[in-house]
Coordinates of C-alpha atoms in Angstrom, one line a residue:
Chain A
X1 CA 0.1 0.1 -0.4
X2 CA 2.3 2.5 0.8
X3 CA 3.8 2.5 -2.6
X4 CA 0.5 4.5 -3.5
X5 CA 2.5 7.5 -1.9
X6 CA 3.9 8.2 -5.1
X7 CA 0.7 9.2 -6.8
X8 CA -0.3 12.0 -5.2
X9 CA 2.8 14.0 -5.8
X10 CA 3.4 12.6 -9.2
X11 CA 2.2 14.7 -11.9
X12 CA -0.6 14.3 -13.5
X13 CA 0.7 16.5 -17.0
X14 CA 1.8 13.2 -18.2
X15 CA -1.6 12.0 -18.9
X16 CA -2.3 15.3 -20.7
X17 CA -1.8 15.0 -24.6
X18 CA -4.6 14.3 -26.8
X19 CA -3.5 10.7 -28.1
X20 CA -4.2 9.4 -24.6
X21 CA -7.1 11.3 -22.7
X22 CA -10.5 10.1 -23.1
X23 CA -13.6 12.2 -24.5
X24 CA -14.4 15.0 -21.7
X25 CA -17.8 13.4 -21.2
X26 CA -16.1 10.0 -20.1
X27 CA -14.2 11.7 -17.7
X28 CA -17.1 13.4 -16.1
X29 CA -19.0 10.3 -16.1
X30 CA -16.2 8.0 -14.4
X31 CA -15.8 11.3 -12.1
X32 CA -19.3 11.2 -11.3
X33 CA -19.8 7.7 -10.8
X34 CA -17.2 7.3 -8.1
X35 CA -17.9 10.4 -6.1
X36 CA -21.8 9.1 -6.2
X37 CA -20.2 5.5 -4.6
X38 CA -17.7 7.4 -2.6
X39 CA -21.1 9.4 -1.1
X40 CA -23.4 6.3 -0.6
X41 CA -20.8 3.9 0.8
X42 CA -18.1 5.7 2.5
X43 CA -19.2 8.9 3.5
X44 CA -22.7 8.2 4.4
X45 CA -22.0 6.1 7.2
X46 CA -19.1 7.5 8.4
X47 CA -21.7 10.8 8.5
X48 CA -24.3 9.0 10.2
X49 CA -22.2 7.6 13.0
X50 CA -21.5 11.7 14.1
X51 CA -25.4 12.4 13.5
X52 CA -27.1 9.8 15.0
X53 CA -24.9 9.7 18.2
X54 CA -25.7 13.5 18.6
X55 CA -29.5 13.6 17.4
X56 CA -30.4 13.8 21.0
X57 CA -28.3 16.7 22.0
X58 CA -25.1 17.1 23.6
X59 CA -26.6 16.1 27.5
X60 CA -27.4 13.0 26.3
X61 CA -23.9 12.2 24.1
X62 CA -22.4 13.0 27.6
X63 CA -24.4 10.8 29.4
X64 CA -23.6 7.7 27.2
X65 CA -20.2 8.5 27.2
X66 CA -19.5 9.2 31.3
X67 CA -21.9 5.9 32.2
X68 CA -20.3 3.5 34.2
X69 CA -20.2 0.5 31.9
X70 CA -18.9 3.0 29.0
X71 CA -16.0 4.1 31.2
X72 CA -15.4 -0.1 31.4
X73 CA -15.3 -0.4 28.4
X74 CA -13.1 2.4 27.1
X75 CA -10.7 1.1 29.9
X76 CA -10.7 -2.1 28.7
X77 CA -10.3 -0.8 24.8
X78 CA -7.3 0.9 25.9
X79 CA -5.9 -1.9 28.1
X80 CA -6.1 -4.4 25.4
X81 CA -4.3 -2.3 22.8
X82 CA -1.9 -1.3 25.4
X83 CA -0.6 -5.2 26.0
X84 CA -1.7 -6.1 22.1
X85 CA 0.1 -4.0 20.0
X86 CA 3.3 -3.6 22.3
X87 CA 3.4 -7.5 21.9
X88 CA 2.9 -7.2 17.8
X89 CA 5.4 -4.3 17.7
X90 CA 8.8 -6.5 19.3
X91 CA 7.3 -9.7 17.3
X92 CA 7.2 -7.5 13.8
X93 CA 10.6 -6.1 14.6
X94 CA 12.4 -9.4 15.5
X95 CA 10.8 -10.7 12.3
X96 CA 11.9 -8.7 10.6
X97 CA 14.9 -8.3 11.2
X98 CA 15.3 -12.3 10.8
X99 CA 13.6 -12.2 7.6
X100 CA 14.9 -9.0 6.1
X101 CA 18.8 -9.1 7.1
X102 CA 19.4 -13.2 6.5
X103 CA 19.1 -16.2 4.4
X104 CA 17.8 -19.3 5.3
X105 CA 15.4 -21.9 4.1
X106 CA 11.5 -21.8 4.8
X107 CA 11.4 -17.9 4.8
X108 CA 8.7 -17.4 2.2
X109 CA 6.8 -20.3 4.0
X110 CA 7.2 -18.5 7.5
X111 CA 6.1 -15.2 5.8
X112 CA 2.6 -17.1 4.5
X113 CA 2.4 -18.5 8.2
X114 CA 2.9 -14.8 9.6
X115 CA 0.2 -13.3 7.1
X116 CA -2.3 -16.4 8.3
X117 CA -4.8 -14.4 10.8
X118 CA -5.5 -12.2 8.4
X119 CA -6.8 -14.9 5.9
X120 CA -8.9 -16.3 9.0
X121 CA -12.1 -15.4 9.6
X122 CA -12.9 -13.1 13.2
X123 CA -15.1 -15.9 14.7
X124 CA -12.7 -18.2 14.1
X125 CA -9.6 -16.4 15.3
X126 CA -11.9 -16.2 18.9
X127 CA -13.1 -20.3 18.5
X128 CA -9.2 -21.1 18.8
X129 CA -9.2 -20.1 22.2
X130 CA -12.5 -21.3 23.0
X131 CA -11.1 -24.4 22.1
X132 CA -8.1 -24.5 23.9
X133 CA -9.2 -22.4 27.4
X134 CA -13.2 -23.6 27.2
X135 CA -14.0 -26.2 29.8
X136 CA -13.4 -28.8 27.6
X137 CA -10.2 -27.7 26.3
X138 CA -7.0 -28.4 26.1
X139 CA -5.8 -25.8 28.5
X140 CA -9.7 -25.6 30.0
X141 CA -9.3 -28.1 33.3
X142 CA -5.6 -27.3 34.4
X143 CA -6.5 -23.1 34.5
X144 CA -9.6 -24.0 36.0
X145 CA -7.8 -26.3 38.6
X146 CA -5.5 -23.6 39.7
X147 CA -8.1 -20.8 39.4
X148 CA -7.1 -18.8 36.2
X149 CA -9.7 -17.7 34.1
X150 CA -8.9 -17.2 30.7
X151 CA -12.0 -17.8 28.7
X152 CA -14.8 -15.0 29.1
X153 CA -12.7 -12.7 31.1
X154 CA -9.5 -10.2 30.0
X155 CA -6.6 -12.9 29.4
X156 CA -9.1 -14.2 26.2
X157 CA -10.0 -11.1 25.0
X158 CA -6.1 -9.9 24.9
X159 CA -5.1 -13.4 23.4
X160 CA -7.9 -13.0 20.5
X161 CA -6.8 -8.8 20.0
X162 CA -3.6 -10.2 20.0
X163 CA -3.8 -12.8 17.3
X164 CA -6.1 -10.7 15.1
X165 CA -3.3 -8.0 15.0
X166 CA -0.4 -10.2 14.4
X167 CA 1.1 -9.5 11.0
X168 CA 0.5 -5.6 10.6
X169 CA 3.7 -4.3 12.5
X170 CA 5.7 -7.2 10.5
X171 CA 4.3 -7.1 7.2
X172 CA 4.8 -3.6 7.1
X173 CA 8.5 -3.9 7.9
X174 CA 10.0 -6.9 6.2
X175 CA 9.3 -5.4 2.6
X176 CA 10.2 -2.4 3.8
X177 CA 13.8 -3.8 5.5
X178 CA 14.0 -6.2 3.1
X179 CA 14.2 -3.6 0.1
X180 CA 17.2 -1.8 2.0
X181 CA 19.5 -4.7 2.2
X182 CA 21.9 -4.6 5.2
X183 CA 24.8 -3.3 3.7
X184 CA 24.4 -0.1 6.1
X185 CA 23.9 -2.5 9.0
X186 CA 27.1 -4.4 7.9
X187 CA 29.4 -1.4 7.5
X188 CA 28.0 -0.3 11.3
X189 CA 29.3 -3.7 12.9
X190 CA 32.8 -3.5 10.7
X191 CA 33.5 -0.3 12.3
X192 CA 32.9 -1.9 15.6
X193 CA 29.5 -1.1 16.7
X194 CA 27.1 -3.6 19.0
X195 CA 23.9 -5.4 17.9
X196 CA 21.7 -3.2 19.5
X197 CA 23.1 0.0 18.7
X198 CA 23.0 -1.1 14.8
X199 CA 19.7 -1.8 15.4
X200 CA 19.1 1.9 17.4
X201 CA 21.2 4.2 15.2
X202 CA 21.0 2.3 11.7
X203 CA 18.2 0.5 11.1
X204 CA 15.2 2.3 13.1
X205 CA 16.2 5.5 11.6
X206 CA 15.5 3.8 7.9
X207 CA 12.3 2.1 9.0
X208 CA 10.8 4.6 11.4
X209 CA 7.9 5.7 9.3
X210 CA 6.9 1.9 8.3
X211 CA 7.0 1.4 12.2
X212 CA 4.8 3.9 12.5
X213 CA 2.3 3.3 10.0
X214 CA 2.6 -0.8 11.1
X215 CA 1.5 0.5 14.9
X216 CA -1.2 2.7 14.0
X217 CA -3.1 -0.1 11.9
X218 CA -2.4 -2.2 14.7
X219 CA -3.8 -0.4 17.4
X220 CA -6.8 0.6 14.8
X221 CA -7.6 -2.9 14.4
X222 CA -6.9 -4.2 18.6
X223 CA -8.9 -1.0 19.7
X224 CA -12.1 -1.9 16.9
X225 CA -12.0 -5.6 16.8
X226 CA -15.5 -7.0 16.9
X227 CA -16.1 -11.0 15.8
X228 CA -13.2 -12.7 18.0
X229 CA -13.2 -10.4 21.3
X230 CA -17.0 -11.3 20.7
X231 CA -16.5 -15.1 20.7
X232 CA -14.3 -15.1 24.2
X233 CA -16.0 -12.0 25.6
X234 CA -19.3 -13.5 27.5
X235 CA -20.5 -10.4 27.6
X236 CA -20.1 -9.3 31.0
X237 CA -21.3 -5.4 31.1
X238 CA -18.8 -3.5 33.1
X239 CA -16.6 -6.5 33.0
X240 CA -15.6 -8.4 30.0
X241 CA -17.3 -5.7 27.0
X242 CA -15.0 -3.5 24.6
X243 CA -16.2 -0.2 23.2
X244 CA -17.6 -2.4 19.9
X245 CA -19.1 -5.0 22.3
X246 CA -20.8 -2.3 24.2
X247 CA -22.0 -0.7 21.0
X248 CA -23.8 -3.7 20.1
X249 CA -25.4 -4.2 23.3
X250 CA -26.8 -0.8 23.5
X251 CA -27.6 -1.3 19.7
X252 CA -29.7 -4.5 20.6
X253 CA -31.1 -2.4 23.4
X254 CA -32.8 0.4 20.9
X255 CA -30.7 2.2 22.9
X256 CA -29.3 3.9 19.3
X257 CA -28.2 7.5 20.5
X258 CA -26.0 5.9 23.7
X259 CA -25.1 3.0 20.9
X260 CA -23.8 5.6 17.8
X261 CA -22.1 7.9 21.1
X262 CA -19.8 5.1 22.1
X263 CA -19.0 4.5 18.0
X264 CA -18.2 7.9 17.5
X265 CA -15.4 7.7 19.3
X266 CA -14.3 4.9 17.7
X267 CA -15.3 7.0 14.5
X268 CA -13.1 9.2 15.7
X269 CA -10.2 6.9 16.1
X270 CA -10.8 6.0 12.6
X271 CA -10.4 9.4 11.0
X272 CA -7.8 9.9 13.2
X273 CA -5.9 6.8 12.0
X274 CA -6.4 7.9 8.3
X275 CA -5.4 11.0 9.0
X276 CA -1.8 9.9 10.5
X277 CA -2.0 7.2 7.5
X278 CA -1.6 9.8 5.2
X279 CA 0.9 12.0 7.0
X280 CA 3.0 8.7 7.7
X281 CA 2.9 8.3 3.5
X282 CA 3.8 11.6 3.1
X283 CA 6.9 11.8 5.6
X284 CA 8.1 8.4 4.1
X285 CA 7.6 9.8 0.3
X286 CA 9.8 12.4 1.7
X287 CA 12.5 10.3 3.7
X288 CA 12.7 8.1 0.0
X289 CA 12.7 11.2 -2.7
X290 CA 15.7 12.8 0.0
X291 CA 17.6 9.2 -0.4
X292 CA 17.2 9.0 -4.0
X293 CA 18.4 12.6 -4.2
X294 CA 21.4 12.0 -2.2
X295 CA 22.1 8.8 -4.2
X296 CA 21.6 10.9 -7.7
X297 CA 24.1 13.0 -6.6
X298 CA 27.1 11.3 -4.9
Chain B
X1 CA 21.3 -25.4 15.6
X2 CA 20.4 -26.7 12.2
X3 CA 20.1 -23.7 10.6
X4 CA 22.8 -21.3 10.1
X5 CA 23.4 -17.6 9.6
X6 CA 25.1 -17.3 5.7
X7 CA 28.3 -15.2 5.3
X8 CA 26.5 -12.0 7.4
X9 CA 28.3 -10.4 9.9
X10 CA 25.6 -8.7 11.4
X11 CA 24.4 -10.2 15.1
X12 CA 20.9 -11.4 16.5
X13 CA 20.0 -13.8 13.6
X14 CA 19.0 -17.5 16.0
X15 CA 17.4 -15.2 18.6
X16 CA 15.4 -12.8 16.5
X17 CA 14.3 -16.3 14.4
X18 CA 14.5 -18.3 17.5
X19 CA 11.7 -15.5 19.1
X20 CA 9.5 -15.4 15.6
X21 CA 9.3 -19.3 15.6
X22 CA 8.3 -19.2 19.2
X23 CA 5.7 -16.3 19.1
X24 CA 4.0 -17.5 15.6
X25 CA 3.8 -20.4 17.1
X26 CA 2.6 -20.0 20.9
X27 CA 0.1 -17.2 19.0
X28 CA -1.0 -18.9 15.1
X29 CA 0.0 -22.2 15.0
X30 CA -0.4 -24.2 18.3
X31 CA -4.1 -22.6 18.7
X32 CA -5.9 -23.1 15.3
X33 CA -4.1 -26.4 15.4
X34 CA -6.9 -27.2 18.0
X35 CA -9.6 -26.6 14.9
X36 CA -7.6 -29.8 13.4
X37 CA -7.2 -31.4 16.0
X38 CA -11.0 -31.4 17.5
X39 CA -12.5 -32.1 13.9
X40 CA -10.6 -35.0 13.7
X41 CA -11.5 -36.2 17.1
X42 CA -15.2 -35.8 16.3
X43 CA -15.6 -38.8 13.7
X44 CA -16.7 -38.5 10.4
X45 CA -20.9 -39.0 10.7
X46 CA -20.4 -36.3 13.5
X47 CA -18.4 -34.0 11.3
X48 CA -20.4 -34.5 8.1
X49 CA -23.9 -34.0 9.4
X50 CA -22.8 -30.4 11.4
X51 CA -21.6 -29.5 8.3
X52 CA -24.2 -30.6 5.7
X53 CA -27.1 -29.0 8.2
X54 CA -29.7 -27.5 5.4
X55 CA -29.3 -24.1 7.9
X56 CA -25.0 -24.2 7.5
X57 CA -25.5 -25.5 3.6
X58 CA -28.0 -22.3 3.4
X59 CA -25.7 -20.0 4.9
X60 CA -22.5 -21.2 2.5
X61 CA -24.8 -20.6 -0.6
X62 CA -24.9 -16.8 1.3
X63 CA -21.7 -16.0 2.2
X64 CA -20.1 -17.4 -0.7
X65 CA -22.4 -16.3 -3.5
X66 CA -22.4 -12.8 -1.9
X67 CA -19.1 -12.6 -1.2
X68 CA -18.1 -13.2 -5.1
X69 CA -20.9 -11.0 -5.8
X70 CA -19.8 -7.9 -3.8
X71 CA -16.2 -8.6 -5.1
X72 CA -17.3 -8.9 -8.7
X73 CA -18.7 -5.0 -7.8
X74 CA -15.6 -4.2 -6.2
X75 CA -14.0 -4.5 -9.6
X76 CA -15.7 -3.0 -11.5
X77 CA -15.9 0.3 -8.9
X78 CA -12.2 -0.5 -7.3
X79 CA -11.3 0.2 -11.2
X80 CA -13.1 3.4 -11.3
X81 CA -11.9 4.6 -8.4
X82 CA -8.4 3.5 -8.9
X83 CA -8.5 5.3 -12.4
X84 CA -10.0 8.7 -11.3
X85 CA -7.1 8.9 -8.6
X86 CA -4.6 8.1 -11.0
X87 CA -5.5 10.4 -13.7
X88 CA -7.8 12.8 -13.3
X89 CA -8.0 16.0 -11.1
X90 CA -11.1 17.0 -9.2
X91 CA -12.9 18.6 -6.1
X92 CA -12.1 16.7 -2.9
X93 CA -9.6 13.8 -4.5
X94 CA -7.1 14.1 -1.2
X95 CA -10.6 13.3 0.9
X96 CA -11.6 10.4 -1.6
X97 CA -8.1 9.1 -1.7
X98 CA -8.0 9.0 2.1
X99 CA -11.3 8.2 2.5
X100 CA -11.0 4.5 0.2
X101 CA -9.1 3.1 3.1
X102 CA -12.0 3.7 6.1
X103 CA -13.4 -0.1 5.9
X104 CA -10.3 -1.0 7.0
X105 CA -10.3 1.8 9.8
X106 CA -13.6 1.9 10.7
X107 CA -14.4 -0.9 13.1
X108 CA -17.0 -3.2 11.7
X109 CA -19.4 -3.2 14.6
X110 CA -19.3 0.6 14.0
X111 CA -19.8 0.3 10.2
X112 CA -22.7 -2.3 10.8
X113 CA -24.8 -0.4 13.3
X114 CA -24.1 3.2 10.7
X115 CA -25.1 0.9 7.4
X116 CA -27.7 -0.8 8.9
X117 CA -29.3 2.8 10.4
X118 CA -29.0 4.2 6.6
X119 CA -30.6 1.6 4.6
X120 CA -33.5 0.4 7.0
X121 CA -36.7 1.4 5.7
X122 CA -37.1 4.7 7.9
X123 CA -33.1 5.6 7.6
X124 CA -32.5 8.4 4.7
X125 CA -31.6 6.1 1.7
X126 CA -33.6 3.2 2.9
X127 CA -36.5 5.9 2.7
X128 CA -36.0 6.8 -0.8
X129 CA -35.8 3.1 -2.3
X130 CA -38.9 2.2 -0.2
X131 CA -41.0 3.4 -3.0
X132 CA -39.8 1.3 -6.0
X133 CA -39.9 -1.9 -3.9
X134 CA -36.4 -2.1 -3.3
X135 CA -35.3 -3.2 0.2
X136 CA -31.9 -3.6 1.4
X137 CA -31.5 -4.1 4.9
X138 CA -32.2 -7.3 7.1
X139 CA -32.5 -9.3 3.9
X140 CA -29.6 -10.6 1.6
X141 CA -29.1 -7.2 0.2
X142 CA -28.0 -5.5 3.2
X143 CA -25.4 -8.8 3.9
X144 CA -23.9 -8.0 0.0
X145 CA -24.2 -4.5 0.4
X146 CA -21.8 -4.5 3.5
X147 CA -19.6 -7.0 1.7
X148 CA -19.3 -4.1 -1.3
X149 CA -18.2 -1.6 1.6
X150 CA -15.8 -3.7 3.3
X151 CA -14.0 -5.1 0.2
X152 CA -13.1 -1.8 -1.8
X153 CA -10.2 -0.7 -0.5
X154 CA -8.7 -4.1 -1.7
X155 CA -9.4 -3.7 -4.9
X156 CA -8.2 0.6 -5.2
X157 CA -5.5 -0.3 -3.3
X158 CA -3.9 -2.9 -5.5
X159 CA -4.7 -1.5 -8.7
X160 CA -3.9 2.4 -7.7
X161 CA 0.5 1.6 -7.8
X162 CA 0.0 -0.4 -11.0
X163 CA -2.1 1.9 -12.8
X164 CA 0.6 4.8 -11.6
X165 CA 3.2 2.5 -13.5
X166 CA 2.0 2.1 -16.4
X167 CA 4.4 4.2 -18.7
X168 CA 2.2 7.0 -20.7
X169 CA 4.4 5.8 -24.0
X170 CA 3.3 2.4 -24.0
X171 CA -0.3 4.1 -24.2
X172 CA 1.0 6.8 -26.9
X173 CA 2.5 4.0 -29.3
X174 CA -0.9 2.1 -29.4
X175 CA -2.5 6.0 -29.9
X176 CA 0.4 6.2 -32.7
X177 CA -0.8 2.9 -34.6
X178 CA -4.1 3.5 -34.7
X179 CA -5.6 2.3 -32.4
X180 CA -9.1 3.8 -30.9
X181 CA -8.8 5.4 -26.9
X182 CA -11.1 2.2 -26.1
X183 CA -8.9 0.0 -28.1
X184 CA -6.0 1.2 -26.0
X185 CA -7.6 0.7 -22.9
X186 CA -8.9 -3.2 -23.4
X187 CA -5.8 -4.4 -25.4
X188 CA -3.1 -2.4 -23.7
X189 CA -4.3 -0.6 -20.0
X190 CA -6.5 -3.8 -19.2
X191 CA -3.8 -6.6 -19.4
X192 CA -1.7 -4.7 -17.6
X193 CA -3.7 -3.9 -14.6
X194 CA -5.7 -7.7 -14.8
X195 CA -3.2 -9.5 -11.9
X196 CA -3.7 -7.1 -9.9
X197 CA -7.1 -6.4 -10.3
X198 CA -7.8 -10.6 -9.9
X199 CA -5.7 -10.0 -6.7
X200 CA -7.7 -7.6 -5.4
X201 CA -10.7 -9.4 -6.6
X202 CA -9.4 -12.6 -4.6
X203 CA -8.4 -10.5 -1.4
X204 CA -11.7 -9.0 -1.1
X205 CA -13.5 -12.4 -1.8
X206 CA -11.4 -13.5 1.0
X207 CA -12.3 -11.2 3.2
X208 CA -16.0 -11.2 2.8
X209 CA -16.1 -15.0 3.2
X210 CA -15.5 -14.4 6.8
X211 CA -16.6 -11.1 7.7
X212 CA -19.1 -10.5 10.6
X213 CA -19.1 -7.3 12.4
X214 CA -19.9 -5.0 9.7
X215 CA -22.6 -7.8 8.3
X216 CA -24.8 -9.4 11.3
X217 CA -26.3 -5.8 11.7
X218 CA -28.1 -5.2 8.6
X219 CA -28.4 -8.7 7.4
X220 CA -31.3 -9.6 9.4
X221 CA -30.4 -13.4 10.9
X222 CA -32.8 -15.3 9.1
X223 CA -32.6 -18.7 9.2
X224 CA -32.5 -20.2 6.0
X225 CA -32.5 -17.1 4.4
X226 CA -30.0 -14.2 6.1
X227 CA -27.9 -15.8 8.0
X228 CA -23.5 -16.0 7.2
X229 CA -21.4 -18.6 7.6
X230 CA -19.3 -17.1 10.8
X231 CA -22.6 -16.6 12.5
X232 CA -23.9 -20.2 12.4
X233 CA -20.2 -21.0 14.5
X234 CA -21.7 -18.3 16.8
X235 CA -25.1 -19.7 16.6
X236 CA -23.1 -23.2 17.8
X237 CA -21.3 -21.7 20.2
X238 CA -24.1 -19.9 22.0
X239 CA -25.8 -23.4 22.1
X240 CA -22.9 -25.2 23.6
X241 CA -22.1 -27.4 20.1
X242 CA -18.3 -27.1 20.1
X243 CA -17.6 -29.8 18.2
X244 CA -20.5 -28.4 15.6
X245 CA -19.2 -24.7 15.6
X246 CA -15.5 -26.2 15.1
X247 CA -16.6 -29.0 11.7
X248 CA -18.1 -25.5 10.1
X249 CA -15.1 -23.6 11.0
X250 CA -12.9 -26.1 9.4
X251 CA -14.7 -25.7 6.3
X252 CA -14.2 -22.2 6.4
X253 CA -10.6 -22.5 7.5
X254 CA -9.9 -24.9 4.2
X255 CA -11.5 -22.4 1.7
X256 CA -9.4 -19.5 3.7
X257 CA -6.3 -21.7 3.1
X258 CA -6.8 -22.6 -0.5
X259 CA -7.5 -18.9 -1.2
X260 CA -4.5 -17.6 0.2
X261 CA -2.4 -19.6 -2.0
X262 CA -4.2 -18.5 -4.8
X263 CA -3.6 -14.8 -3.6
X264 CA -0.1 -15.7 -2.8
X265 CA 0.2 -17.1 -6.4
X266 CA -1.4 -14.2 -7.9
X267 CA 1.0 -12.1 -6.0
X268 CA 4.2 -14.0 -7.1
X269 CA 2.7 -13.5 -10.9
X270 CA 2.2 -9.8 -10.2
X271 CA 6.2 -9.4 -8.8
X272 CA 7.5 -11.2 -12.2
X273 CA 5.3 -9.0 -14.8
X274 CA 6.0 -5.7 -13.1
X275 CA 9.3 -6.2 -12.0
X276 CA 9.8 -6.8 -15.8
X277 CA 8.5 -3.9 -16.5
X278 CA 5.6 -4.7 -18.7

């Protein structure tokens, strides 16, 4: 997806010669179709969230957000993301270092396996933890005997979230670090840098935008995951409800204003995510053109 | 230590690869293998009874049918989106480009309740369609609509960079040889973006089949009519039919893995194709 950056900054003029241009009416038609589709499918749902949230005024909105259950849901969502994102960040860096900097057999297979959680339905991502930690599960009895609750409790929610957000950082970093090669790192090692110094001073500055991008996407999914978390949560209000689950409960109780009030926070998160993403893409594009310019100059 | 690093002076190979495999096994491989183990443990007859139940079969038909249709719709509109974003200048283009990824960023439950509210018969769009006898929400149309929403960015984002990389000279050459604009599109541009279109189609399809959150609010979830397969898994779990849920899940998993292999193959084709500079 990072390849899309170039478009925004590339010039359009190169398509403007008469032989490679469409008739004006086709151009207008295509833009019209795209804008209509955009409005109906993307803009409307986003706007609707905020319209519905404020339909009954600020008072109802604030009351919905400051209710005990809503606050508990917000806290649990933040806690879940605060555990899942750093773990997957650390894994992503580790996987990208092994895969991008070294040659070993089975590398392609490893990359495919890392991507696996993306092709598993969220519902199945939750189910697997029911099978492991449920009453009849592999580890269910052992944990029950030791009085540790995984399923229908916070640990299960965190595990399912880690699973669904597992590939985000790794899949952003692997192609990026593969493209950059390891010459700079090797030079640093030859000059006597320790492994940690190499990573901190040589690798990290090169990958910081890709890293940030991966973390942003990982966080958005961690906070917004619904299907997987729904299966393992047990839906205990004020205890094991994340924000998306709280939205579902309120909506099914026909408490639309409150449901959309909580949903508006998640929609805001999505908007911030997309904004940051655009910003990061711009920065990484800038970094790329600058390093290209440097290479050309030398 | 069977695997040794080859000729690299860099440190940390054993540690980083070791941790990667450990964490992968712990979080992904061991939990996923539980589905396989449970399925094998339940015996063929119980498995077949669970996966061939008429209500489950109806859910496959809806899930796979609506997903195929949604992915096809996304190919058409995704190509138009990618085209206007790469080639034209128009007001609001920056906003459109940024919001194409909204289905990735917006939590599925939020998308679900928003779509259900808009397209319900008293909603802003649903009420406009109602006089024409078109009902979108709470029937299979709603499933299709939600799946179109969720799949759009896959096609746009795979096709967009490929379209941007197409050299203008190729099109000029085609035009110079007397091709009309339409002929150039069909015989030059379309073959060039075909691998990307197919990849986008397969990714949108794969995502749609497993999608849950954005669908269930608008689907109505009527047995035999508008229940998707992931919902069948949830329904069985709620009845404590863990074996039945796992059997249906294993059918979906096998399908997902086959699609994953196809997508990997398509991406390999794309890489070959585009690195050669078609």
